[in-house]
Amino acid sequence: MSEQVLPFYLVCDESGSMSGEPIRAINDSSPELHGGSGSNPVVADKTRFCLSGFSDQAHVLLPLSGLGKVSSVPALGSHGGTSYGSAFDLLYTTIESDVADLKRDGHQVYRPTVFFLSDGQPGDNWASSYQRLTDQSWRLHPNILAFGFGQVDKSTIQKVATVRAFIADGSLG
């Protein structure tokens, strides 16, 4: 049966600067996100959720899944540096693969939405990876909402966002 599906990607900074309260806050809110979204039949039927983390390297922690079928969301850790480029490269290949799988299963797929969370200044040259991900000529380019925490550079978070940027202190928009 063909369904309209909206893929959501939560991309979380797991660098050493996230240790303590920042990573704890994300881990504490994950069960609420899962419980609220997974228990709403309309949301659960129309959305798919993927969780990835990044520090020096990026990795998928929870492959794209219907939240109603996920028993728990993996916890994030904190270690290493902050490589936005690795996060954007992984996101590009993951979105490409996930959308192909959804379409192969007969679904109509909306443009993916990314929630990008970071408290750090990237330690890499991420511009080319970001450009490839957000290139308007790539039909799957995602809508990105960027969330900054702690001592994050506001201008960097604004550059990451394609829709809106938020800082935990309430600034930006």
PDB file of C-alpha atoms in Angstrom:
ATOM      1  CA  MET A   1       0.000   0.000   0.000  1.00  0.00           C
ATOM      2  CA  SER A   2       1.363   3.404  -1.003  1.00  0.00           C
ATOM      3  CA  GLU A   3       1.712   5.879   1.850  1.00  0.00           C
ATOM      4  CA  GLN A   4       3.044   9.399   2.010  1.00  0.00           C
ATOM      5  CA  VAL A   5       6.091   9.351   4.272  1.00  0.00           C
ATOM      6  CA  LEU A   6       8.128  12.152   5.839  1.00  0.00           C
ATOM      7  CA  PRO A   7      11.654  11.078   6.856  1.00  0.00           C
ATOM      8  CA  PHE A   8      13.085  12.854   9.924  1.00  0.00           C
ATOM      9  CA  TYR A   9      16.780  12.776  10.759  1.00  0.00           C
ATOM     10  CA  LEU A  10      18.055  13.747  14.194  1.00  0.00           C
ATOM     11  CA  VAL A  11      21.785  14.473  13.893  1.00  0.00           C
ATOM     12  CA  CYS A  12      23.477  14.932  17.271  1.00  0.00           C
ATOM     13  CA  ASP A  13      26.926  16.185  18.177  1.00  0.00           C
ATOM     14  CA  GLU A  14      28.655  13.565  20.331  1.00  0.00           C
ATOM     15  CA  SER A  15      31.978  15.398  20.629  1.00  0.00           C
ATOM     16  CA  GLY A  16      33.785  15.762  23.955  1.00  0.00           C
ATOM     17  CA  SER A  17      32.320  19.241  24.454  1.00  0.00           C
ATOM     18  CA  MET A  18      28.859  17.635  24.734  1.00  0.00           C
ATOM     19  CA  SER A  19      29.816  15.633  27.840  1.00  0.00           C
ATOM     20  CA  GLY A  20      27.819  16.222  30.990  1.00  0.00           C
ATOM     21  CA  GLU A  21      24.600  18.221  30.875  1.00  0.00           C
ATOM     22  CA  PRO A  22      24.251  18.697  27.086  1.00  0.00           C
ATOM     23  CA  ILE A  23      24.399  14.987  26.228  1.00  0.00           C
ATOM     24  CA  ARG A  24      22.336  14.114  29.308  1.00  0.00           C
ATOM     25  CA  ALA A  25      19.600  16.562  28.222  1.00  0.00           C
ATOM     26  CA  ILE A  26      19.381  14.964  24.767  1.00  0.00           C
ATOM     27  CA  ASN A  27      19.384  11.428  26.188  1.00  0.00           C
ATOM     28  CA  ASP A  28      16.724  12.374  28.751  1.00  0.00           C
ATOM     29  CA  SER A  29      14.435  13.854  26.094  1.00  0.00           C
ATOM     30  CA  SER A  30      14.759  10.950  23.626  1.00  0.00           C
ATOM     31  CA  PRO A  31      12.244   8.688  25.410  1.00  0.00           C
ATOM     32  CA  GLU A  32       9.733  11.567  25.468  1.00  0.00           C
ATOM     33  CA  LEU A  33      10.203  12.177  21.745  1.00  0.00           C
ATOM     34  CA  HIS A  34       9.855   8.486  21.035  1.00  0.00           C
ATOM     35  CA  GLY A  35       6.848   8.030  23.320  1.00  0.00           C
ATOM     36  CA  GLY A  36       4.980  11.101  22.071  1.00  0.00           C
ATOM     37  CA  SER A  37       5.601  10.474  18.397  1.00  0.00           C
ATOM     38  CA  GLY A  38       5.382   6.691  18.436  1.00  0.00           C
ATOM     39  CA  SER A  39       2.084   6.609  20.295  1.00  0.00           C
ATOM     40  CA  ASN A  40       0.334   9.078  17.965  1.00  0.00           C
ATOM     41  CA  PRO A  41      -1.068   6.914  15.159  1.00  0.00           C
ATOM     42  CA  VAL A  42      -1.149   9.735  12.592  1.00  0.00           C
ATOM     43  CA  VAL A  43       2.472  10.720  13.275  1.00  0.00           C
ATOM     44  CA  ALA A  44       3.646   7.117  13.523  1.00  0.00           C
ATOM     45  CA  ASP A  45       2.054   6.173  10.181  1.00  0.00           C
ATOM     46  CA  LYS A  46       3.354   9.161   8.214  1.00  0.00           C
ATOM     47  CA  THR A  47       6.870   9.617   9.581  1.00  0.00           C
ATOM     48  CA  ARG A  48      10.093   7.673   9.761  1.00  0.00           C
ATOM     49  CA  PHE A  49      12.885   8.551  12.161  1.00  0.00           C
ATOM     50  CA  CYS A  50      16.670   8.125  11.976  1.00  0.00           C
ATOM     51  CA  LEU A  51      19.180   9.013  14.702  1.00  0.00           C
ATOM     52  CA  SER A  52      22.827   9.618  13.962  1.00  0.00           C
ATOM     53  CA  GLY A  53      25.697  10.906  16.038  1.00  0.00           C
ATOM     54  CA  PHE A  54      28.961  12.540  15.106  1.00  0.00           C
ATOM     55  CA  SER A  55      32.257  13.541  16.645  1.00  0.00           C
ATOM     56  CA  ASP A  56      35.435  12.842  14.648  1.00  0.00           C
ATOM     57  CA  GLN A  57      33.333  10.387  12.603  1.00  0.00           C
ATOM     58  CA  ALA A  58      29.592  10.059  12.041  1.00  0.00           C
ATOM     59  CA  HIS A  59      27.506   6.916  12.499  1.00  0.00           C
ATOM     60  CA  VAL A  60      23.863   5.879  12.348  1.00  0.00           C
ATOM     61  CA  LEU A  61      22.591   4.887  15.782  1.00  0.00           C
ATOM     62  CA  LEU A  62      19.018   4.088  14.720  1.00  0.00           C
ATOM     63  CA  PRO A  63      18.314   3.397  11.043  1.00  0.00           C
ATOM     64  CA  LEU A  64      15.261   5.036   9.495  1.00  0.00           C
ATOM     65  CA  SER A  65      12.304   3.399  11.244  1.00  0.00           C
ATOM     66  CA  GLY A  66       8.679   3.859  12.059  1.00  0.00           C
ATOM     67  CA  LEU A  67       8.667   5.026  15.681  1.00  0.00           C
ATOM     68  CA  GLY A  68       5.730   2.771  16.480  1.00  0.00           C
ATOM     69  CA  LYS A  69       8.036  -0.176  15.742  1.00  0.00           C
ATOM     70  CA  VAL A  70      10.990   1.051  17.819  1.00  0.00           C
ATOM     71  CA  SER A  71      11.158  -0.189  21.409  1.00  0.00           C
ATOM     72  CA  SER A  72      13.823   2.313  22.544  1.00  0.00           C
ATOM     73  CA  VAL A  73      16.092   5.043  21.205  1.00  0.00           C
ATOM     74  CA  PRO A  74      19.854   4.446  21.610  1.00  0.00           C
ATOM     75  CA  ALA A  75      21.717   6.707  24.032  1.00  0.00           C
ATOM     76  CA  LEU A  76      24.361   9.137  22.823  1.00  0.00           C
ATOM     77  CA  GLY A  77      27.904   9.262  24.156  1.00  0.00           C
ATOM     78  CA  SER A  78      30.549  11.985  24.061  1.00  0.00           C
ATOM     79  CA  HIS A  79      34.124  11.765  22.819  1.00  0.00           C
ATOM     80  CA  GLY A  80      36.499  13.262  20.261  1.00  0.00           C
ATOM     81  CA  GLY A  81      36.317  16.386  18.146  1.00  0.00           C
ATOM     82  CA  THR A  82      33.576  18.028  16.108  1.00  0.00           C
ATOM     83  CA  SER A  83      33.445  17.108  12.404  1.00  0.00           C
ATOM     84  CA  TYR A  84      30.432  18.641  10.686  1.00  0.00           C
ATOM     85  CA  GLY A  85      31.749  17.329   7.361  1.00  0.00           C
ATOM     86  CA  SER A  86      31.457  13.709   8.485  1.00  0.00           C
ATOM     87  CA  ALA A  87      27.885  14.364   9.675  1.00  0.00           C
ATOM     88  CA  PHE A  88      26.876  15.945   6.359  1.00  0.00           C
ATOM     89  CA  ASP A  89      28.558  13.207   4.280  1.00  0.00           C
ATOM     90  CA  LEU A  90      26.790  10.473   6.245  1.00  0.00           C
ATOM     91  CA  LEU A  91      23.497  12.322   6.034  1.00  0.00           C
ATOM     92  CA  TYR A  92      23.775  12.601   2.251  1.00  0.00           C
ATOM     93  CA  THR A  93      24.400   8.889   1.706  1.00  0.00           C
ATOM     94  CA  THR A  94      21.835   7.865   4.333  1.00  0.00           C
ATOM     95  CA  ILE A  95      19.075  10.030   2.847  1.00  0.00           C
ATOM     96  CA  GLU A  96      19.842   8.793  -0.648  1.00  0.00           C
ATOM     97  CA  SER A  97      19.665   5.148   0.440  1.00  0.00           C
ATOM     98  CA  ASP A  98      16.628   5.583   2.711  1.00  0.00           C
ATOM     99  CA  VAL A  99      14.538   7.399   0.101  1.00  0.00           C
ATOM    100  CA  ALA A 100      15.404   4.777  -2.527  1.00  0.00           C
ATOM    101  CA  ASP A 101      14.258   2.036  -0.107  1.00  0.00           C
ATOM    102  CA  LEU A 102      11.014   3.868   0.705  1.00  0.00           C
ATOM    103  CA  LYS A 103      10.226   4.408  -2.970  1.00  0.00           C
ATOM    104  CA  ARG A 104      11.063   0.786  -3.777  1.00  0.00           C
ATOM    105  CA  ASP A 105       8.448  -0.139  -1.148  1.00  0.00           C
ATOM    106  CA  GLY A 106       5.911   2.005  -3.027  1.00  0.00           C
ATOM    107  CA  HIS A 107       5.861   5.065  -0.753  1.00  0.00           C
ATOM    108  CA  GLN A 108       5.586   8.684  -1.796  1.00  0.00           C
ATOM    109  CA  VAL A 109       8.367  10.511   0.038  1.00  0.00           C
ATOM    110  CA  TYR A 110       8.289  14.122   1.192  1.00  0.00           C
ATOM    111  CA  ARG A 111      11.491  16.140   1.325  1.00  0.00           C
ATOM    112  CA  PRO A 112      13.470  14.963   4.376  1.00  0.00           C
ATOM    113  CA  THR A 113      13.712  17.126   7.470  1.00  0.00           C
ATOM    114  CA  VAL A 114      16.877  17.293   9.560  1.00  0.00           C
ATOM    115  CA  PHE A 115      17.203  18.428  13.160  1.00  0.00           C
ATOM    116  CA  PHE A 116      20.899  19.234  13.657  1.00  0.00           C
ATOM    117  CA  LEU A 117      22.079  19.651  17.282  1.00  0.00           C
ATOM    118  CA  SER A 118      25.532  20.903  18.279  1.00  0.00           C
ATOM    119  CA  ASP A 119      27.324  22.858  20.963  1.00  0.00           C
ATOM    120  CA  GLY A 120      30.688  22.964  19.249  1.00  0.00           C
ATOM    121  CA  GLN A 121      32.609  24.833  16.646  1.00  0.00           C
ATOM    122  CA  PRO A 122      33.494  22.403  13.851  1.00  0.00           C
ATOM    123  CA  GLY A 123      37.162  21.475  13.679  1.00  0.00           C
ATOM    124  CA  ASP A 124      37.063  20.537  10.001  1.00  0.00           C
ATOM    125  CA  ASN A 125      36.470  22.123   6.633  1.00  0.00           C
ATOM    126  CA  TRP A 126      32.840  21.157   6.138  1.00  0.00           C
ATOM    127  CA  ALA A 127      31.808  23.569   3.365  1.00  0.00           C
ATOM    128  CA  SER A 128      31.964  21.119   0.423  1.00  0.00           C
ATOM    129  CA  SER A 129      30.098  18.376   2.324  1.00  0.00           C
ATOM    130  CA  TYR A 130      27.392  20.856   3.341  1.00  0.00           C
ATOM    131  CA  GLN A 131      27.134  22.271  -0.200  1.00  0.00           C
ATOM    132  CA  ARG A 132      26.596  18.786  -1.653  1.00  0.00           C
ATOM    133  CA  LEU A 133      23.888  18.023   0.949  1.00  0.00           C
ATOM    134  CA  THR A 134      22.000  21.279   0.442  1.00  0.00           C
ATOM    135  CA  ASP A 135      22.498  21.707  -3.312  1.00  0.00           C
ATOM    136  CA  GLN A 136      19.108  22.722  -4.728  1.00  0.00           C
ATOM    137  CA  SER A 137      19.746  20.597  -7.837  1.00  0.00           C
ATOM    138  CA  TRP A 138      19.826  17.435  -5.674  1.00  0.00           C
ATOM    139  CA  ARG A 139      16.151  16.478  -5.529  1.00  0.00           C
ATOM    140  CA  LEU A 140      16.508  15.095  -1.988  1.00  0.00           C
ATOM    141  CA  HIS A 141      18.130  18.152  -0.376  1.00  0.00           C
ATOM    142  CA  PRO A 142      16.696  18.287   3.148  1.00  0.00           C
ATOM    143  CA  ASN A 143      15.124  21.064   5.139  1.00  0.00           C
ATOM    144  CA  ILE A 144      17.496  21.683   8.053  1.00  0.00           C
ATOM    145  CA  LEU A 145      16.594  23.124  11.436  1.00  0.00           C
ATOM    146  CA  ALA A 146      19.765  23.756  13.446  1.00  0.00           C
ATOM    147  CA  PHE A 147      19.868  23.917  17.236  1.00  0.00           C
ATOM    148  CA  GLY A 148      22.855  25.340  19.101  1.00  0.00           C
ATOM    149  CA  PHE A 149      23.718  24.783  22.744  1.00  0.00           C
ATOM    150  CA  GLY A 150      26.248  26.158  25.205  1.00  0.00           C
ATOM    151  CA  GLN A 151      29.144  28.071  23.685  1.00  0.00           C
ATOM    152  CA  VAL A 152      28.209  27.301  20.068  1.00  0.00           C
ATOM    153  CA  ASP A 153      29.049  29.957  17.499  1.00  0.00           C
ATOM    154  CA  LYS A 154      25.706  31.500  16.498  1.00  0.00           C
ATOM    155  CA  SER A 155      26.838  32.359  12.983  1.00  0.00           C
ATOM    156  CA  THR A 156      27.874  28.733  12.364  1.00  0.00           C
ATOM    157  CA  ILE A 157      24.465  27.426  13.475  1.00  0.00           C
ATOM    158  CA  GLN A 158      22.793  29.986  11.212  1.00  0.00           C
ATOM    159  CA  LYS A 159      24.906  28.775   8.271  1.00  0.00           C
ATOM    160  CA  VAL A 160      23.856  25.157   8.893  1.00  0.00           C
ATOM    161  CA  ALA A 161      20.126  25.934   8.975  1.00  0.00           C
ATOM    162  CA  THR A 162      18.199  26.051   5.727  1.00  0.00           C
ATOM    163  CA  VAL A 163      14.870  26.701   7.473  1.00  0.00           C
ATOM    164  CA  ARG A 164      15.522  28.089  10.967  1.00  0.00           C
ATOM    165  CA  ALA A 165      18.263  28.252  13.558  1.00  0.00           C
ATOM    166  CA  PHE A 166      17.719  28.192  17.300  1.00  0.00           C
ATOM    167  CA  ILE A 167      20.041  28.810  20.209  1.00  0.00           C
ATOM    168  CA  ALA A 168      19.177  27.306  23.595  1.00  0.00           C
ATOM    169  CA  ASP A 169      19.211  30.783  25.156  1.00  0.00           C
ATOM    170  CA  GLY A 170      16.229  31.741  22.967  1.00  0.00           C
ATOM    171  CA  SER A 171      18.089  33.920  20.463  1.00  0.00           C
ATOM    172  CA  LEU A 172      17.978  33.647  16.663  1.00  0.00           C
ATOM    173  CA  GLY A 173      14.957  32.341  14.879  1.00  0.00           C
TER     174      GLY A 173
END
